[in-house]
Amino acid sequence: MSIPRFTALALLALLAELAAAAPPRVLVSLKPVHSLVAGVMAGVGWPELLLDGGQSPHHFALRPSDRRKIEAAGLVVWVGEGLETPLAGLMAARGRGRPQLELMEAPGMDLGPAEAADGEGRGHRHAKGDPHIWLSLANADLIVRLLVDELGRLDPANGERYRANGERLREDLGRLDRELAVKLTPVRDIPFVVFHDAYGHFERRHGLKGLGALALNPERQPGARRVAELHERIRSAGVRCVFSEPQFPPKLVDVLIEGTDARKGVLDPLGANLPAGPEAYSRLMRGLADAYVGCLHH
């Protein structure tokens, strides 16, 4: 039984309309950025997350299924080669004209100083600045604006929804910034050491007194000399806390604080144990502030 011609044409028109109204398939590399994308896309669609919070973005292995996700995505949102090195080749292979947002390359993004000092003039040189850009609320605000523009361009039918979500999200980020400033004020002058050089954006914004990082490069374990230098600095400078991370083994922290008055804390810059979604970013930032205050404030 054949379908009447007018019915077939109507069906094709309906399918075309549904396809046009469908939001783009968005793939996001990291959970904190995924949270911002999910906030902008609320009520329209759900972005896919490539890496959960338990994986270090500095070194990870992509599965064949991950490669297929990258190839199939209508838009890929990632931080950049300076952080997610394994993604760089695949993103180049996607070809020109395939939509992607490499956030470190966005005009106006604050990348911080090219060299993050470790407290004695030596530092970890990032090729293009500090890639942990989401730990700056000013950068988060810019990321939201970039997402609103890009999603509106790819999906103009839902452009107004993206704009409204973006405005609401930016207001929330402004309130969060003020909340964290108040919370962190009492611990601004208390010295501490972190596991790796990831927190410059957060520390500069809130005037925190970081004296160095155990692993200046998270892909290499620190040598005995580096550990001895930091142990002496912790002892002599009266460091209150040494922070490890869920993504890296914390064994060296025990060595560092032995024979000192320093305590152990944990900072999680990726939200390893947080459920993905629109609330993850604010929970991550509040969790960082709580961790600093909890360990530094007696």
PDB file of C-alpha atoms in Angstrom:
ATOM      1  CA  MET A   1       0.000   0.000   0.000  1.00  0.00           C
ATOM      2  CA  SER A   2       1.554   3.264  -1.107  1.00  0.00           C
ATOM      3  CA  ILE A   3       1.505   6.440   0.971  1.00  0.00           C
ATOM      4  CA  PRO A   4      -0.457   9.239  -0.716  1.00  0.00           C
ATOM      5  CA  ARG A   5       1.863  11.839  -2.195  1.00  0.00           C
ATOM      6  CA  PHE A   6       0.547  14.721  -0.085  1.00  0.00           C
ATOM      7  CA  THR A   7       0.947  12.621   3.096  1.00  0.00           C
ATOM      8  CA  ALA A   8       4.539  11.716   2.221  1.00  0.00           C
ATOM      9  CA  LEU A   9       5.381  15.361   1.559  1.00  0.00           C
ATOM     10  CA  ALA A  10       3.810  16.382   4.855  1.00  0.00           C
ATOM     11  CA  LEU A  11       5.777  13.681   6.665  1.00  0.00           C
ATOM     12  CA  LEU A  12       9.037  14.818   5.067  1.00  0.00           C
ATOM     13  CA  ALA A  13       8.272  18.410   6.023  1.00  0.00           C
ATOM     14  CA  LEU A  14       7.564  17.378   9.629  1.00  0.00           C
ATOM     15  CA  LEU A  15      10.797  15.383   9.831  1.00  0.00           C
ATOM     16  CA  ALA A  16      12.747  18.319   8.428  1.00  0.00           C
ATOM     17  CA  GLU A  17      11.140  20.643  10.973  1.00  0.00           C
ATOM     18  CA  LEU A  18      11.979  18.296  13.854  1.00  0.00           C
ATOM     19  CA  ALA A  19      15.564  17.960  12.657  1.00  0.00           C
ATOM     20  CA  ALA A  20      15.913  21.729  12.413  1.00  0.00           C
ATOM     21  CA  ALA A  21      14.510  22.162  15.936  1.00  0.00           C
ATOM     22  CA  ALA A  22      16.808  19.532  17.490  1.00  0.00           C
ATOM     23  CA  PRO A  23      19.601  21.070  19.589  1.00  0.00           C
ATOM     24  CA  PRO A  24      23.188  20.395  18.525  1.00  0.00           C
ATOM     25  CA  ARG A  25      24.967  17.370  19.933  1.00  0.00           C
ATOM     26  CA  VAL A  26      27.445  18.953  22.351  1.00  0.00           C
ATOM     27  CA  LEU A  27      30.443  17.134  23.826  1.00  0.00           C
ATOM     28  CA  VAL A  28      32.371  18.756  26.707  1.00  0.00           C
ATOM     29  CA  SER A  29      35.775  17.622  27.936  1.00  0.00           C
ATOM     30  CA  LEU A  30      35.681  18.435  31.679  1.00  0.00           C
ATOM     31  CA  LYS A  31      32.992  18.371  34.367  1.00  0.00           C
ATOM     32  CA  PRO A  32      33.277  22.022  35.534  1.00  0.00           C
ATOM     33  CA  VAL A  33      32.911  23.313  31.973  1.00  0.00           C
ATOM     34  CA  HIS A  34      30.204  20.720  31.270  1.00  0.00           C
ATOM     35  CA  SER A  35      28.270  22.196  34.184  1.00  0.00           C
ATOM     36  CA  LEU A  36      28.320  25.659  32.586  1.00  0.00           C
ATOM     37  CA  VAL A  37      27.244  24.191  29.228  1.00  0.00           C
ATOM     38  CA  ALA A  38      24.427  22.278  30.926  1.00  0.00           C
ATOM     39  CA  GLY A  39      23.275  25.518  32.547  1.00  0.00           C
ATOM     40  CA  VAL A  40      23.134  27.353  29.229  1.00  0.00           C
ATOM     41  CA  MET A  41      21.356  24.421  27.529  1.00  0.00           C
ATOM     42  CA  ALA A  42      18.804  23.879  30.353  1.00  0.00           C
ATOM     43  CA  GLY A  43      15.383  23.092  28.945  1.00  0.00           C
ATOM     44  CA  VAL A  44      16.791  22.552  25.437  1.00  0.00           C
ATOM     45  CA  GLY A  45      19.225  19.636  25.576  1.00  0.00           C
ATOM     46  CA  TRP A  46      21.855  17.827  27.603  1.00  0.00           C
ATOM     47  CA  PRO A  47      25.587  17.994  26.772  1.00  0.00           C
ATOM     48  CA  GLU A  48      27.686  14.849  26.915  1.00  0.00           C
ATOM     49  CA  LEU A  49      30.697  14.670  29.267  1.00  0.00           C
ATOM     50  CA  LEU A  50      33.918  13.155  27.933  1.00  0.00           C
ATOM     51  CA  LEU A  51      36.026  12.830  31.118  1.00  0.00           C
ATOM     52  CA  ASP A  52      34.669  12.189  34.574  1.00  0.00           C
ATOM     53  CA  GLY A  53      36.267  13.943  37.534  1.00  0.00           C
ATOM     54  CA  GLY A  54      38.412  10.952  38.472  1.00  0.00           C
ATOM     55  CA  GLN A  55      40.690  11.323  35.448  1.00  0.00           C
ATOM     56  CA  SER A  56      43.492  13.838  35.216  1.00  0.00           C
ATOM     57  CA  PRO A  57      43.071  15.990  32.097  1.00  0.00           C
ATOM     58  CA  HIS A  58      46.860  16.198  31.820  1.00  0.00           C
ATOM     59  CA  HIS A  59      47.208  12.540  30.902  1.00  0.00           C
ATOM     60  CA  PHE A  60      44.386  10.168  30.013  1.00  0.00           C
ATOM     61  CA  ALA A  61      43.738   7.440  27.462  1.00  0.00           C
ATOM     62  CA  LEU A  62      40.886   7.874  25.002  1.00  0.00           C
ATOM     63  CA  ARG A  63      38.829   4.772  24.256  1.00  0.00           C
ATOM     64  CA  PRO A  64      37.541   4.018  20.761  1.00  0.00           C
ATOM     65  CA  SER A  65      34.068   5.041  21.975  1.00  0.00           C
ATOM     66  CA  ASP A  66      35.473   8.416  23.060  1.00  0.00           C
ATOM     67  CA  ARG A  67      36.947   8.953  19.615  1.00  0.00           C
ATOM     68  CA  ARG A  68      33.582   8.189  18.039  1.00  0.00           C
ATOM     69  CA  LYS A  69      31.907  10.707  20.346  1.00  0.00           C
ATOM     70  CA  ILE A  70      34.353  13.394  19.269  1.00  0.00           C
ATOM     71  CA  GLU A  71      33.777  12.643  15.615  1.00  0.00           C
ATOM     72  CA  ALA A  72      29.971  12.573  15.974  1.00  0.00           C
ATOM     73  CA  ALA A  73      29.619  15.746  18.045  1.00  0.00           C
ATOM     74  CA  GLY A  74      28.087  18.812  16.479  1.00  0.00           C
ATOM     75  CA  LEU A  75      30.089  20.994  18.884  1.00  0.00           C
ATOM     76  CA  VAL A  76      33.079  20.103  21.075  1.00  0.00           C
ATOM     77  CA  VAL A  77      33.883  22.367  24.018  1.00  0.00           C
ATOM     78  CA  TRP A  78      37.347  21.866  25.516  1.00  0.00           C
ATOM     79  CA  VAL A  79      39.905  23.910  27.430  1.00  0.00           C
ATOM     80  CA  GLY A  80      42.871  23.535  25.102  1.00  0.00           C
ATOM     81  CA  GLU A  81      46.092  21.777  24.226  1.00  0.00           C
ATOM     82  CA  GLY A  82      47.825  23.251  27.264  1.00  0.00           C
ATOM     83  CA  LEU A  83      45.622  21.088  29.504  1.00  0.00           C
ATOM     84  CA  GLU A  84      44.041  18.207  27.566  1.00  0.00           C
ATOM     85  CA  THR A  85      47.097  17.291  25.510  1.00  0.00           C
ATOM     86  CA  PRO A  86      45.696  13.937  24.298  1.00  0.00           C
ATOM     87  CA  LEU A  87      42.769  15.752  22.655  1.00  0.00           C
ATOM     88  CA  ALA A  88      44.865  18.112  20.546  1.00  0.00           C
ATOM     89  CA  GLY A  89      45.511  15.747  17.632  1.00  0.00           C
ATOM     90  CA  LEU A  90      41.926  14.542  17.501  1.00  0.00           C
ATOM     91  CA  MET A  91      40.555  18.054  17.519  1.00  0.00           C
ATOM     92  CA  ALA A  92      42.854  19.000  14.644  1.00  0.00           C
ATOM     93  CA  ALA A  93      41.725  15.859  12.791  1.00  0.00           C
ATOM     94  CA  ARG A  94      38.078  16.941  13.053  1.00  0.00           C
ATOM     95  CA  GLY A  95      38.909  19.319  10.268  1.00  0.00           C
ATOM     96  CA  ARG A  96      38.289  22.956   9.627  1.00  0.00           C
ATOM     97  CA  GLY A  97      34.712  24.082   9.721  1.00  0.00           C
ATOM     98  CA  ARG A  98      33.702  21.511  12.369  1.00  0.00           C
ATOM     99  CA  PRO A  99      32.428  23.576  15.313  1.00  0.00           C
ATOM    100  CA  GLN A 100      34.567  23.584  18.433  1.00  0.00           C
ATOM    101  CA  LEU A 101      35.286  25.987  21.261  1.00  0.00           C
ATOM    102  CA  GLU A 102      38.891  25.858  22.447  1.00  0.00           C
ATOM    103  CA  LEU A 103      38.416  28.068  25.460  1.00  0.00           C
ATOM    104  CA  MET A 104      42.058  29.002  26.058  1.00  0.00           C
ATOM    105  CA  GLU A 105      42.112  30.563  22.594  1.00  0.00           C
ATOM    106  CA  ALA A 106      39.046  32.730  23.190  1.00  0.00           C
ATOM    107  CA  PRO A 107      39.668  36.500  23.100  1.00  0.00           C
ATOM    108  CA  GLY A 108      39.530  38.011  26.558  1.00  0.00           C
ATOM    109  CA  MET A 109      40.191  34.777  28.452  1.00  0.00           C
ATOM    110  CA  ASP A 110      42.400  35.446  31.488  1.00  0.00           C
ATOM    111  CA  LEU A 111      45.259  32.950  31.330  1.00  0.00           C
ATOM    112  CA  GLY A 112      47.195  34.451  34.222  1.00  0.00           C
ATOM    113  CA  PRO A 113      50.974  34.845  34.145  1.00  0.00           C
ATOM    114  CA  ALA A 114      52.903  32.633  31.730  1.00  0.00           C
ATOM    115  CA  GLU A 115      54.994  31.480  34.685  1.00  0.00           C
ATOM    116  CA  ALA A 116      53.502  30.626  38.056  1.00  0.00           C
ATOM    117  CA  ALA A 117      56.123  31.331  40.701  1.00  0.00           C
ATOM    118  CA  ASP A 118      56.699  28.681  43.347  1.00  0.00           C
ATOM    119  CA  GLY A 119      57.639  31.084  46.102  1.00  0.00           C
ATOM    120  CA  GLU A 120      61.372  31.396  45.424  1.00  0.00           C
ATOM    121  CA  GLY A 121      61.310  32.768  41.923  1.00  0.00           C
ATOM    122  CA  ARG A 122      61.291  29.381  40.219  1.00  0.00           C
ATOM    123  CA  GLY A 123      58.152  28.351  38.438  1.00  0.00           C
ATOM    124  CA  HIS A 124      56.253  26.014  36.182  1.00  0.00           C
ATOM    125  CA  ARG A 125      56.080  27.584  32.747  1.00  0.00           C
ATOM    126  CA  HIS A 126      52.826  27.013  30.905  1.00  0.00           C
ATOM    127  CA  ALA A 127      53.124  27.534  27.171  1.00  0.00           C
ATOM    128  CA  LYS A 128      50.173  29.917  27.078  1.00  0.00           C
ATOM    129  CA  GLY A 129      49.425  30.648  30.702  1.00  0.00           C
ATOM    130  CA  ASP A 130      47.568  28.741  33.410  1.00  0.00           C
ATOM    131  CA  PRO A 131      45.098  26.338  31.709  1.00  0.00           C
ATOM    132  CA  HIS A 132      42.902  25.830  34.795  1.00  0.00           C
ATOM    133  CA  ILE A 133      40.781  28.697  33.559  1.00  0.00           C
ATOM    134  CA  TRP A 134      37.459  27.581  35.070  1.00  0.00           C
ATOM    135  CA  LEU A 135      38.778  28.353  38.569  1.00  0.00           C
ATOM    136  CA  SER A 136      38.351  32.050  37.733  1.00  0.00           C
ATOM    137  CA  LEU A 137      34.762  33.221  38.066  1.00  0.00           C
ATOM    138  CA  ALA A 138      35.501  36.010  35.600  1.00  0.00           C
ATOM    139  CA  ASN A 139      36.524  33.353  33.086  1.00  0.00           C
ATOM    140  CA  ALA A 140      33.411  31.336  33.898  1.00  0.00           C
ATOM    141  CA  ASP A 141      31.328  34.404  33.056  1.00  0.00           C
ATOM    142  CA  LEU A 142      33.141  34.733  29.729  1.00  0.00           C
ATOM    143  CA  ILE A 143      32.666  31.020  29.000  1.00  0.00           C
ATOM    144  CA  VAL A 144      28.915  31.415  29.510  1.00  0.00           C
ATOM    145  CA  ARG A 145      28.832  34.341  27.076  1.00  0.00           C
ATOM    146  CA  LEU A 146      30.819  32.344  24.501  1.00  0.00           C
ATOM    147  CA  LEU A 147      28.433  29.412  24.863  1.00  0.00           C
ATOM    148  CA  VAL A 148      25.356  31.588  24.441  1.00  0.00           C
ATOM    149  CA  ASP A 149      26.778  33.034  21.221  1.00  0.00           C
ATOM    150  CA  GLU A 150      27.974  29.722  19.765  1.00  0.00           C
ATOM    151  CA  LEU A 151      24.864  27.722  20.640  1.00  0.00           C
ATOM    152  CA  GLY A 152      22.669  30.525  19.349  1.00  0.00           C
ATOM    153  CA  ARG A 153      24.585  30.474  16.083  1.00  0.00           C
ATOM    154  CA  LEU A 154      24.287  26.709  15.699  1.00  0.00           C
ATOM    155  CA  ASP A 155      20.708  26.527  16.957  1.00  0.00           C
ATOM    156  CA  PRO A 156      18.956  29.852  16.316  1.00  0.00           C
ATOM    157  CA  ALA A 157      15.524  28.344  17.007  1.00  0.00           C
ATOM    158  CA  ASN A 158      16.503  28.066  20.685  1.00  0.00           C
ATOM    159  CA  GLY A 159      18.645  31.194  20.781  1.00  0.00           C
ATOM    160  CA  GLU A 160      16.329  33.085  23.112  1.00  0.00           C
ATOM    161  CA  ARG A 161      16.338  30.229  25.612  1.00  0.00           C
ATOM    162  CA  TYR A 162      20.137  30.127  25.574  1.00  0.00           C
ATOM    163  CA  ARG A 163      20.277  33.878  26.152  1.00  0.00           C
ATOM    164  CA  ALA A 164      17.844  33.754  29.071  1.00  0.00           C
ATOM    165  CA  ASN A 165      19.689  30.832  30.649  1.00  0.00           C
ATOM    166  CA  GLY A 166      22.997  32.627  30.185  1.00  0.00           C
ATOM    167  CA  GLU A 167      21.772  35.802  31.874  1.00  0.00           C
ATOM    168  CA  ARG A 168      20.444  33.826  34.823  1.00  0.00           C
ATOM    169  CA  LEU A 169      23.673  31.850  35.100  1.00  0.00           C
ATOM    170  CA  ARG A 170      25.832  34.972  35.002  1.00  0.00           C
ATOM    171  CA  GLU A 171      23.795  36.472  37.848  1.00  0.00           C
ATOM    172  CA  ASP A 172      24.365  33.282  39.856  1.00  0.00           C
ATOM    173  CA  LEU A 173      28.114  33.463  39.166  1.00  0.00           C
ATOM    174  CA  GLY A 174      28.229  37.056  40.402  1.00  0.00           C
ATOM    175  CA  ARG A 175      26.541  36.069  43.662  1.00  0.00           C
ATOM    176  CA  LEU A 176      28.894  33.106  44.029  1.00  0.00           C
ATOM    177  CA  ASP A 177      31.935  35.350  43.570  1.00  0.00           C
ATOM    178  CA  ARG A 178      30.782  37.663  46.353  1.00  0.00           C
ATOM    179  CA  GLU A 179      29.970  34.719  48.625  1.00  0.00           C
ATOM    180  CA  LEU A 180      33.421  33.172  48.204  1.00  0.00           C
ATOM    181  CA  ALA A 181      35.165  36.502  48.802  1.00  0.00           C
ATOM    182  CA  VAL A 182      33.471  36.820  52.186  1.00  0.00           C
ATOM    183  CA  LYS A 183      34.141  33.186  53.116  1.00  0.00           C
ATOM    184  CA  LEU A 184      37.857  33.283  52.264  1.00  0.00           C
ATOM    185  CA  THR A 185      38.741  36.660  53.796  1.00  0.00           C
ATOM    186  CA  PRO A 186      39.678  35.203  57.234  1.00  0.00           C
ATOM    187  CA  VAL A 187      42.348  32.883  55.745  1.00  0.00           C
ATOM    188  CA  ARG A 188      43.970  35.249  53.246  1.00  0.00           C
ATOM    189  CA  ASP A 189      47.299  35.560  55.064  1.00  0.00           C
ATOM    190  CA  ILE A 190      47.792  31.942  56.163  1.00  0.00           C
ATOM    191  CA  PRO A 191      50.502  30.087  54.172  1.00  0.00           C
ATOM    192  CA  PHE A 192      49.925  26.711  52.509  1.00  0.00           C
ATOM    193  CA  VAL A 193      51.340  24.384  49.849  1.00  0.00           C
ATOM    194  CA  VAL A 194      49.345  22.609  47.124  1.00  0.00           C
ATOM    195  CA  PHE A 195      49.996  19.352  45.278  1.00  0.00           C
ATOM    196  CA  HIS A 196      50.278  20.809  41.795  1.00  0.00           C
ATOM    197  CA  ASP A 197      50.289  24.212  40.178  1.00  0.00           C
ATOM    198  CA  ALA A 198      46.577  24.437  39.398  1.00  0.00           C
ATOM    199  CA  TYR A 199      45.060  27.070  41.668  1.00  0.00           C
ATOM    200  CA  GLY A 200      46.605  30.351  40.583  1.00  0.00           C
ATOM    201  CA  HIS A 201      43.347  31.801  39.244  1.00  0.00           C
ATOM    202  CA  PHE A 202      41.495  31.012  42.472  1.00  0.00           C
ATOM    203  CA  GLU A 203      44.305  32.146  44.766  1.00  0.00           C
ATOM    204  CA  ARG A 204      44.916  35.457  42.981  1.00  0.00           C
ATOM    205  CA  ARG A 205      41.230  36.351  43.003  1.00  0.00           C
ATOM    206  CA  HIS A 206      40.949  35.823  46.754  1.00  0.00           C
ATOM    207  CA  GLY A 207      44.421  36.915  47.867  1.00  0.00           C
ATOM    208  CA  LEU A 208      45.386  33.507  49.241  1.00  0.00           C
ATOM    209  CA  LYS A 209      48.968  32.842  50.342  1.00  0.00           C
ATOM    210  CA  GLY A 210      50.161  29.812  48.410  1.00  0.00           C
ATOM    211  CA  LEU A 211      53.899  29.174  48.860  1.00  0.00           C
ATOM    212  CA  GLY A 212      54.427  26.570  46.188  1.00  0.00           C
ATOM    213  CA  ALA A 213      53.440  23.281  44.595  1.00  0.00           C
ATOM    214  CA  LEU A 214      54.788  19.831  45.332  1.00  0.00           C
ATOM    215  CA  ALA A 215      54.582  18.781  41.680  1.00  0.00           C
ATOM    216  CA  LEU A 216      55.215  21.725  39.383  1.00  0.00           C
ATOM    217  CA  ASN A 217      54.427  19.365  36.499  1.00  0.00           C
ATOM    218  CA  PRO A 218      51.694  16.837  37.403  1.00  0.00           C
ATOM    219  CA  GLU A 219      53.002  14.422  34.775  1.00  0.00           C
ATOM    220  CA  ARG A 220      56.305  13.994  36.653  1.00  0.00           C
ATOM    221  CA  GLN A 221      56.831  12.958  40.248  1.00  0.00           C
ATOM    222  CA  PRO A 222      58.991  15.430  42.217  1.00  0.00           C
ATOM    223  CA  GLY A 223      62.510  14.336  43.039  1.00  0.00           C
ATOM    224  CA  ALA A 224      64.024  13.955  46.482  1.00  0.00           C
ATOM    225  CA  ARG A 225      65.687  17.377  46.281  1.00  0.00           C
ATOM    226  CA  ARG A 226      62.378  19.089  45.490  1.00  0.00           C
ATOM    227  CA  VAL A 227      60.667  17.288  48.367  1.00  0.00           C
ATOM    228  CA  ALA A 228      63.471  18.279  50.756  1.00  0.00           C
ATOM    229  CA  GLU A 229      63.232  21.941  49.664  1.00  0.00           C
ATOM    230  CA  LEU A 230      59.502  22.058  50.264  1.00  0.00           C
ATOM    231  CA  HIS A 231      59.774  20.235  53.578  1.00  0.00           C
ATOM    232  CA  GLU A 232      62.209  22.869  54.814  1.00  0.00           C
ATOM    233  CA  ARG A 233      60.026  25.702  53.545  1.00  0.00           C
ATOM    234  CA  ILE A 234      56.966  24.205  55.241  1.00  0.00           C
ATOM    235  CA  ARG A 235      58.861  24.027  58.527  1.00  0.00           C
ATOM    236  CA  SER A 236      60.508  27.452  58.345  1.00  0.00           C
ATOM    237  CA  ALA A 237      57.550  29.408  56.973  1.00  0.00           C
ATOM    238  CA  GLY A 238      55.023  27.960  59.380  1.00  0.00           C
ATOM    239  CA  VAL A 239      52.877  26.480  56.611  1.00  0.00           C
ATOM    240  CA  ARG A 240      49.472  25.637  58.036  1.00  0.00           C
ATOM    241  CA  CYS A 241      48.298  23.118  55.445  1.00  0.00           C
ATOM    242  CA  VAL A 242      49.492  20.913  52.569  1.00  0.00           C
ATOM    243  CA  PHE A 243      46.758  20.071  50.076  1.00  0.00           C
ATOM    244  CA  SER A 244      46.610  16.892  48.002  1.00  0.00           C
ATOM    245  CA  GLU A 245      44.082  16.019  45.259  1.00  0.00           C
ATOM    246  CA  PRO A 246      41.783  13.066  44.555  1.00  0.00           C
ATOM    247  CA  GLN A 247      43.339  12.626  41.089  1.00  0.00           C
ATOM    248  CA  PHE A 248      46.887  12.065  42.406  1.00  0.00           C
ATOM    249  CA  PRO A 249      48.413   9.793  45.078  1.00  0.00           C
ATOM    250  CA  PRO A 250      48.771  11.727  48.373  1.00  0.00           C
ATOM    251  CA  LYS A 251      51.623   9.658  49.848  1.00  0.00           C
ATOM    252  CA  LEU A 252      54.211  12.423  49.499  1.00  0.00           C
ATOM    253  CA  VAL A 253      52.093  14.739  51.630  1.00  0.00           C
ATOM    254  CA  ASP A 254      52.820  12.544  54.663  1.00  0.00           C
ATOM    255  CA  VAL A 255      56.545  12.909  54.001  1.00  0.00           C
ATOM    256  CA  LEU A 256      56.247  16.669  53.612  1.00  0.00           C
ATOM    257  CA  ILE A 257      54.426  17.325  56.862  1.00  0.00           C
ATOM    258  CA  GLU A 258      56.417  14.905  59.039  1.00  0.00           C
ATOM    259  CA  GLY A 259      58.042  16.850  61.852  1.00  0.00           C
ATOM    260  CA  THR A 260      56.110  20.060  61.062  1.00  0.00           C
ATOM    261  CA  ASP A 261      52.934  21.645  62.393  1.00  0.00           C
ATOM    262  CA  ALA A 262      51.241  21.485  58.988  1.00  0.00           C
ATOM    263  CA  ARG A 263      48.020  19.598  58.447  1.00  0.00           C
ATOM    264  CA  LYS A 264      46.680  17.674  55.437  1.00  0.00           C
ATOM    265  CA  GLY A 265      43.829  18.913  53.282  1.00  0.00           C
ATOM    266  CA  VAL A 266      42.293  17.938  49.962  1.00  0.00           C
ATOM    267  CA  LEU A 267      41.496  20.240  47.049  1.00  0.00           C
ATOM    268  CA  ASP A 268      39.489  18.958  44.103  1.00  0.00           C
ATOM    269  CA  PRO A 269      39.723  21.229  41.025  1.00  0.00           C
ATOM    270  CA  LEU A 270      37.648  18.888  38.825  1.00  0.00           C
ATOM    271  CA  GLY A 271      34.727  17.768  40.971  1.00  0.00           C
ATOM    272  CA  ALA A 272      35.752  14.105  41.053  1.00  0.00           C
ATOM    273  CA  ASN A 273      32.919  13.066  43.353  1.00  0.00           C
ATOM    274  CA  LEU A 274      30.249  15.509  42.220  1.00  0.00           C
ATOM    275  CA  PRO A 275      27.368  14.455  39.974  1.00  0.00           C
ATOM    276  CA  ALA A 276      27.584  16.101  36.563  1.00  0.00           C
ATOM    277  CA  GLY A 277      25.026  18.778  35.832  1.00  0.00           C
ATOM    278  CA  PRO A 278      24.212  22.486  36.139  1.00  0.00           C
ATOM    279  CA  GLU A 279      24.909  22.546  39.908  1.00  0.00           C
ATOM    280  CA  ALA A 280      28.367  20.960  39.687  1.00  0.00           C
ATOM    281  CA  TYR A 281      30.270  24.192  39.018  1.00  0.00           C
ATOM    282  CA  SER A 282      28.960  26.137  42.019  1.00  0.00           C
ATOM    283  CA  ARG A 283      29.367  23.081  44.243  1.00  0.00           C
ATOM    284  CA  LEU A 284      32.957  22.685  43.036  1.00  0.00           C
ATOM    285  CA  MET A 285      33.859  26.296  43.781  1.00  0.00           C
ATOM    286  CA  ARG A 286      32.159  26.261  47.179  1.00  0.00           C
ATOM    287  CA  GLY A 287      33.930  22.976  47.933  1.00  0.00           C
ATOM    288  CA  LEU A 288      37.306  24.547  47.174  1.00  0.00           C
ATOM    289  CA  ALA A 289      36.573  27.500  49.444  1.00  0.00           C
ATOM    290  CA  ASP A 290      35.373  25.197  52.236  1.00  0.00           C
ATOM    291  CA  ALA A 291      38.520  23.064  51.900  1.00  0.00           C
ATOM    292  CA  TYR A 292      40.810  26.097  52.207  1.00  0.00           C
ATOM    293  CA  VAL A 293      38.909  27.453  55.193  1.00  0.00           C
ATOM    294  CA  GLY A 294      38.559  24.068  56.875  1.00  0.00           C
ATOM    295  CA  CYS A 295      42.271  23.337  56.801  1.00  0.00           C
ATOM    296  CA  LEU A 296      43.692  26.835  57.266  1.00  0.00           C
ATOM    297  CA  HIS A 297      41.358  28.260  59.888  1.00  0.00           C
ATOM    298  CA  HIS A 298      41.778  27.008  63.453  1.00  0.00           C
TER     299      HIS A 298
END
